[in-house]
Amino acid sequence: MSTLTEKKSARPTKRSQGRPLPELIFGDLWEFDPAPETADPKLKPRYELFIGGKFVAPASGKYFDSTNPANETKIAEFALGGAADVDAAYAAAQKAQPAWAKLPGKERAKYLYRIARLLQDRAREFAVAETMDNGKPIKETRDFDVPMAAAHFFYHAGWADKLEYVAPGRRVAPLGIVGQVIPWNFPLLMMAWKLAPALAVGNCAVIKPATNTPLSALKLAEIIQDAGLPPGVVNILTGPGSTGGAIMAHPLAAKIAFTGSTDVGKVIMRSVAGTEKRMTMELGGKAANIVFDDAPLDQAVEGIVNGIFFNQGQVCCAGSRLLVHEPVADAVVAKLKNRLRVLRVGDPLDKNTDVGAIVSRDQLETVQGYLDAGVKEGATMWQPPCRLPKKGFYLPPTIFTGVTQSHRIAREEIFGPVLSIITFRTVDEAIEKANNTAYGLSAGVWTDKGSRILKMSTELKAGVVWANTFNKFDPTSPFGGYKESGFGREGGRQGLLDYCRLV
Ligand code: NAP
Ligand code: MG
C-alpha cells in the first residue's frame, strides 16, 4: 500500500502565516510515494518469428528494436519478417489446418482453455511486459488487458464444442487460414480478440502485431508452444507495415481481419478488391460521450475521464468528443478540471499512475500537432499543472472548450489524451452533432431517463452505445463499427460468425 505524504509547502505553516498562501492546486498538494511494480517481465534479448510451432530467424537476417516509451530505453530486438517469411507461415498454416479443423470441438477447446490458464498463471509478468512495451499504466495491464485477454480465450473455448448454436439450423465450418494484423494500443488483447474465435471454429492463423509493440505477441507464442497447440495453427510474424500488407494480400488467406487506422484499412481493402477473401475491418473512431442535464454529474465526470484518458486516449472507441447539455456545461467542466488536477501522470510501472506514456515519439508529435491546430483554430486549451518525467513520451491530460464542429480536433481521430468539448441544447441537436462524423464506432449517453437512453441508442449511428458508463468490454458483447469505423464484429456470437462458413 502506498502512503499519502503531504507537501509541506502547500499547508499553512508558521513561516507562511501572515503572508498570502499560494493558490491550492490538488495535483501539487498530494504526493504519493513511488510504488513501482517489481514482477520480472522475463525478457529475452532477442525474439524470433513463430512459424510452424518453432521460433525461427527471419529470411532477411535483420532485427529491429522495440523501446519502452516511458524512458526511451531498448527492451529487446525483434525479427524483421518479410514476404518470404509470410509464405513460410502460410505454408505451415496450410499443413496444419485440415487436422485442426477435423479435431472435435471439445478437443480444440482444451487448447484454448490451456492458453487462457497459462496466461492467468503468468498474468503479472505479462502485465509488466505489456506496460514496458506500450507505456500504458500497470493498473490497466494488470486489471484489464491481461485478464480480458484470458477471458477471450476462456469464452471462445466454451464455444468450440457448441458451434451448432452459432447459426441454428445451419452447419458451421471453418473458413481455412485467416490473415490478421493488429495495432499497438491493446497489443495482447487484440491478439486474443483475433486468435480465440478463429481457433475455436477450426481456422489457422497468420498474425502480425504492430512494430511499436511486438513483445506480448511473442510472449504469447511461448504460451502457445507450452500449451502444445499443434504446430502451424498459429503463426506470429513481426515486421513493418509491408509485412502486414503481404499477410493481407496472400493468396492462401480465406479471410483477413484488420484492426488499425482507417487509412491503412482502405489501402488493404483496395489490395484485396476482386478476390474472394472475406474481410472484417475494425478502424478508427471519434465517439461522442453525451451528458444530459439530468445525469448524475459526478458519475458522468468519472465516465468522461475513463472515456478519454484510459490508455492515454489511444483507444479507437475513446469518448473524444464530450457533448454536454448547456444548462450543466459550466458545472461539468468545473468538476472535470478538478478531477484532472488529481490524475497522476508519469511512470507507467508505478501502481498509482493514472496516465502513462504515449506509445512513441511519432504519436506524441501527432497529438501535439492537434493541440496546435486546436489553439490555432480558436478553441481554448486547458491542462492541469503536472510534472512530467524528463525522459519518455508524456502529455498532460488536455481539454478544449469553445470547440465547434468544424474544428479539426472535433472531426479527426487524435488518438491521444485530448478531449474536445461541445455544447448542445436539445436531444435532437445532440443526436445530430453526435452523428456528424465520418466514424461510427461507439457513443456514450449519461441521463436519468430510460426512454432517452432507448431513443439515443436507436438514433446514434455507432456500433456500441454505452449508457451511464463508458469503455466497458466483455467477450460476450459484439464490438465493431459503422461507416469509416469499419465492418464486421468481434466478440459474442456475431464475432464468431465472422470466422465461420455456413453450409
Ligand atoms: P495502423 O498504422 O493502421 O497500424 C495497424 C497495423 O497495421 C500495424 O500492425 C501496422 O504495422 C500495420 N500496417 C501498416 N501499414 C500496413 C499496410 N499497408 N498493410 C497492412 N498492414 C499495415 O494503426 P496504428 O497506428 O497501429 O493504430 C491506431 C489506429 O488503430 C487508430 O486509428 C485506431 O482507431 C485504430 N484501432 C481501431 C480499433 C477498432 O477496434 N476499431 C482498435 C484499436 C485501434 P506497423 O506497426 O509495422 O506499422
Ligand atoms: Mg515498444
CSV table of N, CA and C in Angstrom, one decimal, residues 102-185:
chain,number,residue,atom,x,y,z
A,102,LYS,N,-10.6,-30.8,-38.3
A,102,LYS,CA,-11.2,-32.1,-38.1
A,102,LYS,C,-11.3,-32.5,-36.6
A,103,LEU,N,-10.5,-31.9,-35.8
A,103,LEU,CA,-10.4,-32.2,-34.4
A,103,LEU,C,-11.8,-31.9,-33.8
A,104,PRO,N,-12.4,-32.8,-32.9
A,104,PRO,CA,-13.7,-32.5,-32.3
A,104,PRO,C,-13.6,-31.2,-31.5
A,105,GLY,N,-14.6,-30.4,-31.6
A,105,GLY,CA,-14.6,-29.1,-30.9
A,105,GLY,C,-14.2,-29.2,-29.5
A,106,LYS,N,-14.5,-30.2,-28.7
A,106,LYS,CA,-14.1,-30.3,-27.3
A,106,LYS,C,-12.6,-30.4,-27.2
A,107,GLU,N,-12.0,-31.0,-28.2
A,107,GLU,CA,-10.5,-31.1,-28.2
A,107,GLU,C,-9.9,-29.8,-28.5
A,108,ARG,N,-10.4,-29.1,-29.5
A,108,ARG,CA,-9.8,-27.7,-29.7
A,108,ARG,C,-10.0,-26.9,-28.5
A,109,ALA,N,-11.1,-27.0,-27.8
A,109,ALA,CA,-11.4,-26.2,-26.6
A,109,ALA,C,-10.3,-26.4,-25.6
A,110,LYS,N,-9.8,-27.6,-25.4
A,110,LYS,CA,-8.8,-27.9,-24.4
A,110,LYS,C,-7.6,-27.0,-24.6
A,111,TYR,N,-7.2,-26.8,-25.9
A,111,TYR,CA,-6.0,-26.0,-26.1
A,111,TYR,C,-6.3,-24.5,-25.7
A,112,LEU,N,-7.5,-24.1,-26.1
A,112,LEU,CA,-7.8,-22.7,-25.7
A,112,LEU,C,-7.9,-22.5,-24.2
A,113,TYR,N,-8.5,-23.4,-23.5
A,113,TYR,CA,-8.6,-23.3,-22.1
A,113,TYR,C,-7.1,-23.3,-21.5
A,114,ARG,N,-6.3,-24.1,-22.1
A,114,ARG,CA,-4.9,-24.2,-21.6
A,114,ARG,C,-4.2,-22.8,-21.8
A,115,ILE,N,-4.4,-22.3,-23.0
A,115,ILE,CA,-3.8,-20.9,-23.2
A,115,ILE,C,-4.3,-19.9,-22.2
A,116,ALA,N,-5.6,-19.9,-22.0
A,116,ALA,CA,-6.2,-19.0,-21.0
A,116,ALA,C,-5.6,-19.2,-19.6
A,117,ARG,N,-5.5,-20.4,-19.2
A,117,ARG,CA,-4.9,-20.7,-17.9
A,117,ARG,C,-3.5,-20.3,-17.7
A,118,LEU,N,-2.7,-20.6,-18.8
A,118,LEU,CA,-1.3,-20.2,-18.8
A,118,LEU,C,-1.1,-18.7,-18.7
A,119,LEU,N,-2.0,-18.0,-19.4
A,119,LEU,CA,-2.0,-16.5,-19.4
A,119,LEU,C,-2.2,-16.1,-17.9
A,120,GLN,N,-3.2,-16.7,-17.3
A,120,GLN,CA,-3.5,-16.3,-15.9
A,120,GLN,C,-2.3,-16.6,-15.0
A,121,ASP,N,-1.7,-17.8,-15.2
A,121,ASP,CA,-0.5,-18.1,-14.4
A,121,ASP,C,0.6,-17.1,-14.5
A,122,ARG,N,0.7,-16.5,-15.7
A,122,ARG,CA,1.8,-15.6,-16.0
A,122,ARG,C,1.3,-14.1,-16.0
A,123,ALA,N,0.2,-13.9,-15.4
A,123,ALA,CA,-0.5,-12.6,-15.6
A,123,ALA,C,0.4,-11.4,-15.2
A,124,ARG,N,1.0,-11.5,-14.1
A,124,ARG,CA,1.8,-10.4,-13.6
A,124,ARG,C,2.9,-10.1,-14.5
A,125,GLU,N,3.6,-11.1,-14.9
A,125,GLU,CA,4.7,-11.0,-15.8
A,125,GLU,C,4.3,-10.3,-17.2
A,126,PHE,N,3.1,-10.8,-17.7
A,126,PHE,CA,2.6,-10.2,-18.9
A,126,PHE,C,2.2,-8.7,-18.7
A,127,ALA,N,1.7,-8.4,-17.6
A,127,ALA,CA,1.2,-7.0,-17.3
A,127,ALA,C,2.5,-6.1,-17.4
A,128,VAL,N,3.5,-6.5,-16.7
A,128,VAL,CA,4.7,-5.7,-16.7
A,128,VAL,C,5.3,-5.5,-18.1
A,129,ALA,N,5.4,-6.7,-18.8
A,129,ALA,CA,6.0,-6.6,-20.1
A,129,ALA,C,5.2,-5.7,-21.1
A,130,GLU,N,3.8,-5.8,-21.0
A,130,GLU,CA,3.0,-5.0,-21.8
A,130,GLU,C,3.1,-3.5,-21.5
A,131,THR,N,3.2,-3.2,-20.2
A,131,THR,CA,3.4,-1.8,-19.8
A,131,THR,C,4.7,-1.3,-20.3
A,132,MET,N,5.7,-2.1,-20.2
A,132,MET,CA,7.1,-1.6,-20.7
A,132,MET,C,7.1,-1.4,-22.2
A,133,ASP,N,6.4,-2.2,-22.9
A,133,ASP,CA,6.4,-2.1,-24.4
A,133,ASP,C,5.5,-1.0,-24.9
A,134,ASN,N,4.4,-0.8,-24.2
A,134,ASN,CA,3.4,0.2,-24.7
A,134,ASN,C,3.3,1.5,-24.0
A,135,GLY,N,3.7,1.5,-22.7
A,135,GLY,CA,3.6,2.7,-21.9
A,135,GLY,C,2.3,2.9,-21.1
A,136,LYS,N,1.4,1.9,-21.2
A,136,LYS,CA,0.1,2.1,-20.5
A,136,LYS,C,0.3,1.8,-19.0
A,137,PRO,N,-0.5,2.4,-18.2
A,137,PRO,CA,-0.3,2.2,-16.7
A,137,PRO,C,-0.4,0.7,-16.3
A,138,ILE,N,0.4,0.3,-15.4
A,138,ILE,CA,0.3,-1.1,-14.9
A,138,ILE,C,-1.0,-1.5,-14.4
A,139,LYS,N,-1.7,-0.5,-13.8
A,139,LYS,CA,-3.0,-0.9,-13.2
A,139,LYS,C,-4.0,-1.2,-14.4
A,140,GLU,N,-3.8,-0.7,-15.6
A,140,GLU,CA,-4.6,-1.1,-16.7
A,140,GLU,C,-4.2,-2.5,-17.3
A,141,THR,N,-2.9,-2.7,-17.4
A,141,THR,CA,-2.5,-4.0,-18.0
A,141,THR,C,-2.8,-5.1,-17.0
A,142,ARG,N,-2.7,-4.8,-15.7
A,142,ARG,CA,-2.9,-5.8,-14.6
A,142,ARG,C,-4.4,-6.1,-14.5
A,143,ASP,N,-5.2,-5.1,-14.5
A,143,ASP,CA,-6.7,-5.3,-14.2
A,143,ASP,C,-7.5,-5.3,-15.5
A,144,PHE,N,-7.0,-5.0,-16.6
A,144,PHE,CA,-7.8,-5.0,-17.8
A,144,PHE,C,-7.2,-5.9,-19.0
A,145,ASP,N,-6.1,-5.4,-19.5
A,145,ASP,CA,-5.6,-6.1,-20.8
A,145,ASP,C,-5.3,-7.6,-20.6
A,146,VAL,N,-4.6,-7.9,-19.5
A,146,VAL,CA,-4.2,-9.4,-19.4
A,146,VAL,C,-5.4,-10.2,-19.0
A,147,PRO,N,-6.2,-9.8,-17.9
A,147,PRO,CA,-7.4,-10.7,-17.6
A,147,PRO,C,-8.4,-10.7,-18.7
A,148,MET,N,-8.6,-9.6,-19.5
A,148,MET,CA,-9.5,-9.7,-20.6
A,148,MET,C,-9.0,-10.6,-21.7
A,149,ALA,N,-7.7,-10.6,-21.9
A,149,ALA,CA,-7.2,-11.5,-23.0
A,149,ALA,C,-7.5,-12.9,-22.6
A,150,ALA,N,-7.2,-13.3,-21.3
A,150,ALA,CA,-7.5,-14.6,-20.8
A,150,ALA,C,-9.0,-14.9,-21.0
A,151,ALA,N,-9.8,-13.9,-20.7
A,151,ALA,CA,-11.3,-14.1,-20.7
A,151,ALA,C,-11.8,-14.4,-22.1
A,152,HIS,N,-11.1,-13.8,-23.1
A,152,HIS,CA,-11.5,-14.1,-24.5
A,152,HIS,C,-11.2,-15.6,-24.9
A,153,PHE,N,-10.0,-16.1,-24.4
A,153,PHE,CA,-9.7,-17.5,-24.7
A,153,PHE,C,-10.7,-18.4,-24.0
A,154,PHE,N,-11.0,-18.1,-22.7
A,154,PHE,CA,-12.0,-18.9,-22.0
A,154,PHE,C,-13.3,-18.9,-22.7
A,155,TYR,N,-13.8,-17.7,-23.1
A,155,TYR,CA,-15.1,-17.6,-23.7
A,155,TYR,C,-15.2,-18.4,-25.0
A,156,HIS,N,-14.2,-18.3,-25.8
A,156,HIS,CA,-14.2,-19.0,-27.1
A,156,HIS,C,-14.0,-20.4,-27.0
A,157,ALA,N,-13.2,-20.8,-25.9
A,157,ALA,CA,-13.1,-22.3,-25.6
A,157,ALA,C,-14.5,-22.9,-25.4
A,158,GLY,N,-15.3,-22.1,-24.7
A,158,GLY,CA,-16.7,-22.6,-24.4
A,158,GLY,C,-17.5,-22.8,-25.7
A,159,TRP,N,-17.2,-22.0,-26.7
A,159,TRP,CA,-18.0,-22.1,-28.0
A,159,TRP,C,-17.6,-23.3,-28.8
A,160,ALA,N,-16.3,-23.8,-28.7
A,160,ALA,CA,-15.7,-24.7,-29.6
A,160,ALA,C,-16.5,-26.0,-29.8
A,161,ASP,N,-17.2,-26.4,-28.8
A,161,ASP,CA,-18.0,-27.7,-28.9
A,161,ASP,C,-19.5,-27.4,-29.0
A,162,LYS,N,-19.8,-26.1,-29.2
A,162,LYS,CA,-21.2,-25.7,-29.3
A,162,LYS,C,-21.5,-24.9,-30.6
A,163,LEU,N,-20.7,-25.2,-31.6
A,163,LEU,CA,-20.8,-24.3,-32.8
A,163,LEU,C,-22.1,-24.4,-33.5
A,164,GLU,N,-22.9,-25.5,-33.3
A,164,GLU,CA,-24.2,-25.6,-33.9
A,164,GLU,C,-25.1,-24.5,-33.5
A,165,TYR,N,-24.8,-23.8,-32.4
A,165,TYR,CA,-25.6,-22.8,-31.9
A,165,TYR,C,-25.2,-21.4,-32.4
A,166,VAL,N,-24.1,-21.3,-33.2
A,166,VAL,CA,-23.7,-20.1,-33.7
A,166,VAL,C,-24.7,-19.6,-34.8
A,167,ALA,N,-25.2,-20.6,-35.6
A,167,ALA,CA,-26.2,-20.3,-36.6
A,167,ALA,C,-27.2,-21.4,-36.6
A,168,PRO,N,-28.1,-21.4,-35.7
A,168,PRO,CA,-29.0,-22.6,-35.6
A,168,PRO,C,-29.6,-23.0,-36.9
A,169,GLY,N,-29.7,-24.3,-37.2
A,169,GLY,CA,-30.3,-24.8,-38.4
A,169,GLY,C,-29.2,-24.9,-39.6
A,170,ARG,N,-28.1,-24.3,-39.3
A,170,ARG,CA,-27.0,-24.4,-40.4
A,170,ARG,C,-25.8,-25.2,-39.8
A,171,ARG,N,-25.0,-25.8,-40.7
A,171,ARG,CA,-23.8,-26.4,-40.3
A,171,ARG,C,-22.7,-25.4,-40.4
A,172,VAL,N,-21.8,-25.4,-39.4
A,172,VAL,CA,-20.8,-24.4,-39.3
A,172,VAL,C,-19.4,-25.0,-39.6
A,173,ALA,N,-18.7,-24.5,-40.6
A,173,ALA,CA,-17.4,-25.0,-40.9
A,173,ALA,C,-16.4,-23.8,-40.8
A,174,PRO,N,-15.1,-24.1,-40.6
A,174,PRO,CA,-14.1,-23.0,-40.6
A,174,PRO,C,-13.9,-22.5,-42.0
A,175,LEU,N,-13.3,-21.3,-42.1
A,175,LEU,CA,-13.0,-20.7,-43.4
A,175,LEU,C,-11.7,-21.2,-44.0
A,176,GLY,N,-10.8,-21.6,-43.1
A,176,GLY,CA,-9.4,-22.1,-43.6
A,176,GLY,C,-8.4,-21.3,-42.9
A,177,ILE,N,-7.6,-20.6,-43.6
A,177,ILE,CA,-6.5,-19.8,-43.0
A,177,ILE,C,-6.9,-18.3,-43.0
A,178,VAL,N,-6.7,-17.7,-41.8
A,178,VAL,CA,-7.0,-16.3,-41.7
A,178,VAL,C,-5.8,-15.5,-41.5
A,179,GLY,N,-5.7,-14.3,-42.2
A,179,GLY,CA,-4.6,-13.4,-42.1
A,179,GLY,C,-5.0,-12.3,-41.2
A,180,GLN,N,-4.2,-11.9,-40.2
A,180,GLN,CA,-4.7,-10.9,-39.2
A,180,GLN,C,-3.6,-9.9,-38.9
A,181,VAL,N,-3.9,-8.6,-38.8
A,181,VAL,CA,-3.0,-7.6,-38.5
A,181,VAL,C,-3.6,-6.7,-37.4
A,182,ILE,N,-2.8,-6.4,-36.4
A,182,ILE,CA,-3.4,-5.7,-35.2
A,182,ILE,C,-2.5,-4.4,-34.9
A,183,PRO,N,-3.1,-3.5,-34.1
A,183,PRO,CA,-2.4,-2.2,-33.8
A,183,PRO,C,-1.7,-2.3,-32.5
A,184,TRP,N,-1.1,-1.2,-32.0
A,184,TRP,CA,-0.3,-1.1,-30.8
A,184,TRP,C,-1.0,-0.7,-29.6
A,185,ASN,N,-2.3,-0.4,-29.6
A,185,ASN,CA,-2.9,0.2,-28.4
A,185,ASN,C,-3.3,-0.8,-27.4
